[in-house]
GROMACS .gro file of C-alpha atoms in nm:
model
  213
    1MET     CA    1  17.847  -3.309  -5.412
    2TYR     CA    2  18.110  -3.395  -5.669
    3PHE     CA    3  18.065  -3.088  -5.907
    4LEU     CA    4  18.497  -3.009  -5.948
    5TYR     CA    5  18.705  -3.234  -6.180
    6ASN     CA    6  19.112  -3.300  -6.270
    7ILE     CA    7  19.278  -3.369  -6.583
    8HIS     CA    8  19.194  -3.789  -6.610
    9HIS     CA    9  18.761  -3.652  -6.584
   10GLU     CA   10  18.799  -3.793  -6.169
   11PRO     CA   11  18.615  -3.628  -5.932
   12ILE     CA   12  18.866  -3.340  -5.647
   13PRO     CA   13  18.716  -3.508  -5.322
   14THR     CA   14  18.477  -3.283  -5.143
   15ASP     CA   15  18.740  -3.084  -4.936
   16ILE     CA   16  18.940  -2.973  -5.190
   17GLN     CA   17  18.627  -2.862  -5.340
   18GLU     CA   18  18.508  -2.644  -5.011
   19LEU     CA   19  18.807  -2.470  -5.051
   20ILE     CA   20  18.794  -2.372  -5.393
   21LEU     CA   21  18.450  -2.277  -5.322
   22GLY     CA   22  18.597  -2.099  -5.016
   23ILE     CA   23  18.812  -1.886  -5.131
   24LEU     CA   24  18.538  -1.682  -5.480
   25PRO     CA   25  18.475  -1.439  -5.439
   26LEU     CA   26  18.066  -1.327  -5.483
   27THR     CA   27  18.135  -1.262  -5.823
   28SER     CA   28  18.235  -1.633  -5.889
   29LEU     CA   29  17.930  -1.833  -5.642
   30ARG     CA   30  17.678  -1.697  -5.856
   31VAL     CA   31  17.785  -1.769  -6.102
   32LEU     CA   32  17.841  -2.119  -6.030
   33GLY     CA   33  17.516  -2.066  -5.856
   34ASN     CA   34  17.299  -2.017  -6.234
   35LEU     CA   35  17.394  -2.361  -6.286
   36PRO     CA   36  17.084  -2.611  -6.147
   37ARG     CA   37  17.361  -2.879  -6.013
   38MET     CA   38  17.512  -2.605  -5.824
   39ARG     CA   39  17.277  -2.407  -5.696
   40ASP     CA   40  17.233  -2.574  -5.427
   41VAL     CA   41  17.555  -2.609  -5.299
   42ILE     CA   42  17.573  -2.311  -5.370
   43ARG     CA   43  17.279  -2.158  -5.092
   44ARG     CA   44  17.446  -2.344  -4.858
   45HIS     CA   45  17.851  -2.293  -4.859
   46LEU     CA   46  17.721  -1.874  -4.882
   47LYS     CA   47  17.464  -1.952  -4.598
   48GLU     CA   48  17.813  -2.138  -4.421
   49ARG     CA   49  18.037  -1.861  -4.535
   50VAL     CA   50  17.738  -1.573  -4.318
   51GLU     CA   51  17.675  -1.810  -4.018
   52ARG     CA   52  18.117  -1.830  -3.996
   53VAL     CA   53  18.109  -1.442  -3.959
   54LEU     CA   54  17.835  -1.358  -3.672
   55LYS     CA   55  17.975  -1.678  -3.489
   56ALA     CA   56  18.296  -1.477  -3.448
   57PHE     CA   57  18.116  -1.205  -3.179
   58LEU     CA   58  17.741  -1.430  -3.175
   59LYS     CA   59  17.887  -1.740  -3.020
   60ASP     CA   60  17.607  -2.030  -3.029
   61ASP     CA   61  17.315  -1.720  -3.187
   62VAL     CA   62  17.366  -1.696  -3.503
   63ASP     CA   63  17.056  -1.905  -3.615
   64ASN     CA   64  16.876  -1.664  -3.363
   65CYS     CA   65  17.027  -1.304  -3.573
   66LEU     CA   66  16.929  -1.412  -3.892
   67ALA     CA   67  16.639  -1.441  -3.783
   68MET     CA   68  16.550  -1.215  -3.629
   69MET     CA   69  16.733  -0.999  -3.927
   70ARG     CA   70  16.457  -1.151  -4.122
   71LEU     CA   71  16.195  -1.067  -3.893
   72THR     CA   72  16.322  -0.728  -3.874
   73GLY     CA   73  16.462  -0.636  -4.180
   74THR     CA   74  16.806  -0.574  -4.051
   75VAL     CA   75  17.097  -0.658  -4.242
   76LEU     CA   76  17.488  -0.675  -4.169
   77SER     CA   77  17.700  -0.520  -4.397
   78GLY     CA   78  18.054  -0.272  -4.298
   79SER     CA   79  18.367  -0.554  -4.306
   80ALA     CA   80  18.192  -0.871  -4.183
   81ALA     CA   81  17.978  -0.788  -4.495
   82LEU     CA   82  18.323  -0.785  -4.718
   83LYS     CA   83  18.489  -1.043  -4.588
   84VAL     CA   84  18.160  -1.235  -4.705
   85VAL     CA   85  18.209  -1.103  -5.034
   86LEU     CA   86  18.559  -1.167  -5.034
   87PRO     CA   87  18.712  -1.395  -4.828
   88ASP     CA   88  19.001  -1.338  -4.861
   89SER     CA   89  19.001  -0.976  -4.634
   90GLY     CA   90  19.078  -0.895  -4.322
   91PRO     CA   91  18.813  -1.063  -4.024
   92PRO     CA   92  18.614  -0.771  -3.925
   93GLY     CA   93  18.685  -0.600  -3.581
   94ASP     CA   94  18.357  -0.569  -3.516
   95LEU     CA   95  18.012  -0.577  -3.656
   96ASN     CA   96  17.762  -0.340  -3.858
   97PHE     CA   97  17.413  -0.371  -3.923
   98TYR     CA   98  17.144  -0.132  -4.030
   99CYS     CA   99  16.786  -0.211  -4.004
  100PRO     CA  100  16.440   0.000  -4.170
  101ILE     CA  101  16.274   0.321  -4.009
  102HIS     CA  102  16.059   0.246  -3.672
  103LYS     CA  103  16.228  -0.170  -3.673
  104ALA     CA  104  16.456  -0.058  -3.456
  105ARG     CA  105  16.387  -0.072  -3.101
  106GLU     CA  106  16.278  -0.479  -3.167
  107ALA     CA  107  16.684  -0.535  -3.314
  108ALA     CA  108  16.860  -0.359  -3.051
  109ASN     CA  109  16.595  -0.606  -2.747
  110TYR     CA  110  16.716  -0.895  -2.957
  111PHE     CA  111  17.116  -0.718  -2.875
  112ALA     CA  112  17.073  -0.643  -2.555
  113ARG     CA  113  16.991  -1.020  -2.516
  114ALA     CA  114  17.249  -1.205  -2.661
  115ALA     CA  115  17.468  -1.353  -2.411
  116GLY     CA  116  17.793  -1.214  -2.345
  117PHE     CA  117  17.662  -0.774  -2.433
  118ALA     CA  118  17.622  -0.502  -2.286
  119ARG     CA  119  17.430  -0.240  -2.406
  120LEU     CA  120  17.622   0.097  -2.380
  121ARG     CA  121  17.395   0.417  -2.355
  122LEU     CA  122  17.107   0.370  -2.526
  123PRO     CA  123  17.009   0.478  -2.809
  124THR     CA  124  17.390   0.691  -2.830
  125ILE     CA  125  17.304   0.906  -3.118
  126THR     CA  126  16.970   1.048  -3.190
  127ILE     CA  127  16.921   1.227  -3.492
  128ALA     CA  128  16.623   1.472  -3.499
  129VAL     CA  129  16.634   1.610  -3.804
  130GLN     CA  130  16.458   1.395  -4.085
  131ARG     CA  131  16.421   1.353  -4.466
  132THR     CA  132  16.086   1.559  -4.558
  133PRO     CA  133  15.972   1.675  -4.878
  134PHE     CA  134  16.120   1.930  -4.944
  135ASN     CA  135  16.466   1.770  -4.799
  136ASN     CA  136  16.560   1.509  -5.060
  137LEU     CA  137  16.918   1.540  -4.972
  138ASP     CA  138  16.946   1.430  -4.561
  139VAL     CA  139  17.305   1.549  -4.373
  140ASN     CA  140  17.215   1.269  -4.154
  141ASN     CA  141  17.447   1.000  -4.404
  142GLY     CA  142  17.085   0.768  -4.411
  143VAL     CA  143  17.044   0.693  -3.995
  144ARG     CA  144  16.866   0.864  -3.763
  145LYS     CA  145  16.954   0.611  -3.408
  146ILE     CA  146  17.243   0.386  -3.399
  147TYR     CA  147  17.221   0.177  -3.062
  148ARG     CA  148  17.600  -0.003  -2.927
  149PHE     CA  149  17.668  -0.351  -2.792
  150LYS     CA  150  17.986  -0.436  -2.654
  151SER     CA  151  18.108  -0.764  -2.531
  152VAL     CA  152  18.227  -0.788  -2.181
  153TYR     CA  153  18.424  -1.083  -2.285
  154THR     CA  154  18.662  -1.001  -2.581
  155GLY     CA  155  18.470  -0.548  -2.592
  156GLN     CA  156  18.371  -0.622  -2.933
  157THR     CA  157  18.175  -0.435  -3.045
  158ILE     CA  158  17.829  -0.451  -3.240
  159THR     CA  159  17.636  -0.078  -3.432
  160LEU     CA  160  17.296  -0.150  -3.481
  161SER     CA  161  17.150   0.179  -3.680
  162GLU     CA  162  16.784   0.289  -3.821
  163SER     CA  163  16.746   0.437  -4.132
  164ILE     CA  164  16.562   0.732  -4.179
  165SER     CA  165  16.393   0.483  -4.427
  166ALA     CA  166  16.161   0.197  -4.495
  167SER     CA  167  16.448   0.103  -4.715
  168PRO     CA  168  16.765  -0.051  -4.434
  169PRO     CA  169  17.101   0.024  -4.733
  170VAL     CA  170  17.053   0.374  -4.744
  171PRO     CA  171  17.277   0.460  -4.540
  172ILE     CA  172  17.530   0.192  -4.708
  173PHE     CA  173  17.521   0.442  -4.962
  174PHE     CA  174  17.625   0.677  -4.814
  175PHE     CA  175  17.940   0.529  -4.730
  176HIS     CA  176  18.278   0.665  -4.800
  177THR     CA  177  18.394   0.384  -5.014
  178SER     CA  178  18.229   0.210  -5.196
  179PHE     CA  179  18.434  -0.148  -5.099
  180LEU     CA  180  18.257  -0.073  -4.853
  181MET     CA  181  17.816  -0.126  -4.998
  182ASN     CA  182  17.793  -0.470  -4.928
  183CYS     CA  183  17.489  -0.555  -4.710
  184VAL     CA  184  17.433  -0.920  -4.612
  185SER     CA  185  16.992  -0.969  -4.565
  186GLY     CA  186  16.901  -1.271  -4.336
  187ARG     CA  187  16.729  -1.425  -4.661
  188GLY     CA  188  17.099  -1.301  -4.910
  189VAL     CA  189  17.349  -1.108  -5.010
  190ILE     CA  190  17.466  -0.819  -5.184
  191CYS     CA  191  17.752  -0.611  -5.404
  192PHE     CA  192  17.630  -0.304  -5.550
  193TYR     CA  193  18.012  -0.293  -5.714
  194PRO     CA  194  18.049  -0.604  -5.743
  195GLU     CA  195  18.285  -0.593  -6.113
  196LEU     CA  196  18.525  -0.348  -5.874
  197THR     CA  197  18.564  -0.540  -5.568
  198GLU     CA  198  18.643  -0.809  -5.692
  199ALA     CA  199  18.975  -0.654  -5.839
  200TYR     CA  200  18.964  -0.515  -5.521
  201THR     CA  201  18.908  -0.172  -5.590
  202GLY     CA  202  18.695   0.056  -5.449
  203LYS     CA  203  18.547   0.389  -5.580
  204ALA     CA  204  18.593   0.694  -5.356
  205ILE     CA  205  18.265   0.863  -5.257
  206PRO     CA  206  18.379   1.248  -5.166
  207TYR     CA  207  18.146   1.438  -4.929
  208CYS     CA  208  17.953   1.685  -5.062
  209PRO     CA  209  17.769   1.914  -4.817
  210GLU     CA  210  17.443   2.123  -4.905
  211GLU     CA  211  17.496   2.445  -4.981
  212PRO     CA  212  17.406   2.695  -4.684
  213ARG     CA  213  17.050   2.920  -4.957
   0.00000   0.00000   0.00000
């Protein structure tokens, strides 16, 4: 679909328009997506952007991964999500997924069956302390368990972290910088600090351990 025109009011070729979309950050895509004629174009482009990031790791299994994410509520974050939000950022070296509490085994089973990936010690980390009504500030960075998988061909790793909450993004808000506070779900993309991220600026999040009682 043509949506850009040159100074002579002639439509710019579709392949050129795709290149333009490919360099726009999520905030700009969101503005364009508010235009009725652009809504489907932006949705398709954003879906393809997510698929490209996943395909670099999962090859031809991207659709199954997205289906698993929708089924379990799992989200993708870290440098891979940043690549979707800000396409000229560096290529991700690994994939970091976050799932709701009690959904880890279901999500982990998918990665264990993914072609070319070997399961490392499962789980590699188990967090004993969980949030209680008497402990509103969690000391475990929002993570209950961590599972890791490694490609037998490339050495690429996939990390699956189980949230201490039914909300999978909880661990994301414990990140050391706002620059990485983005997530991709099976249905959409979220940037929690859009103005800062679009300006290539990150806000440092200081670590504040609980004071001894």
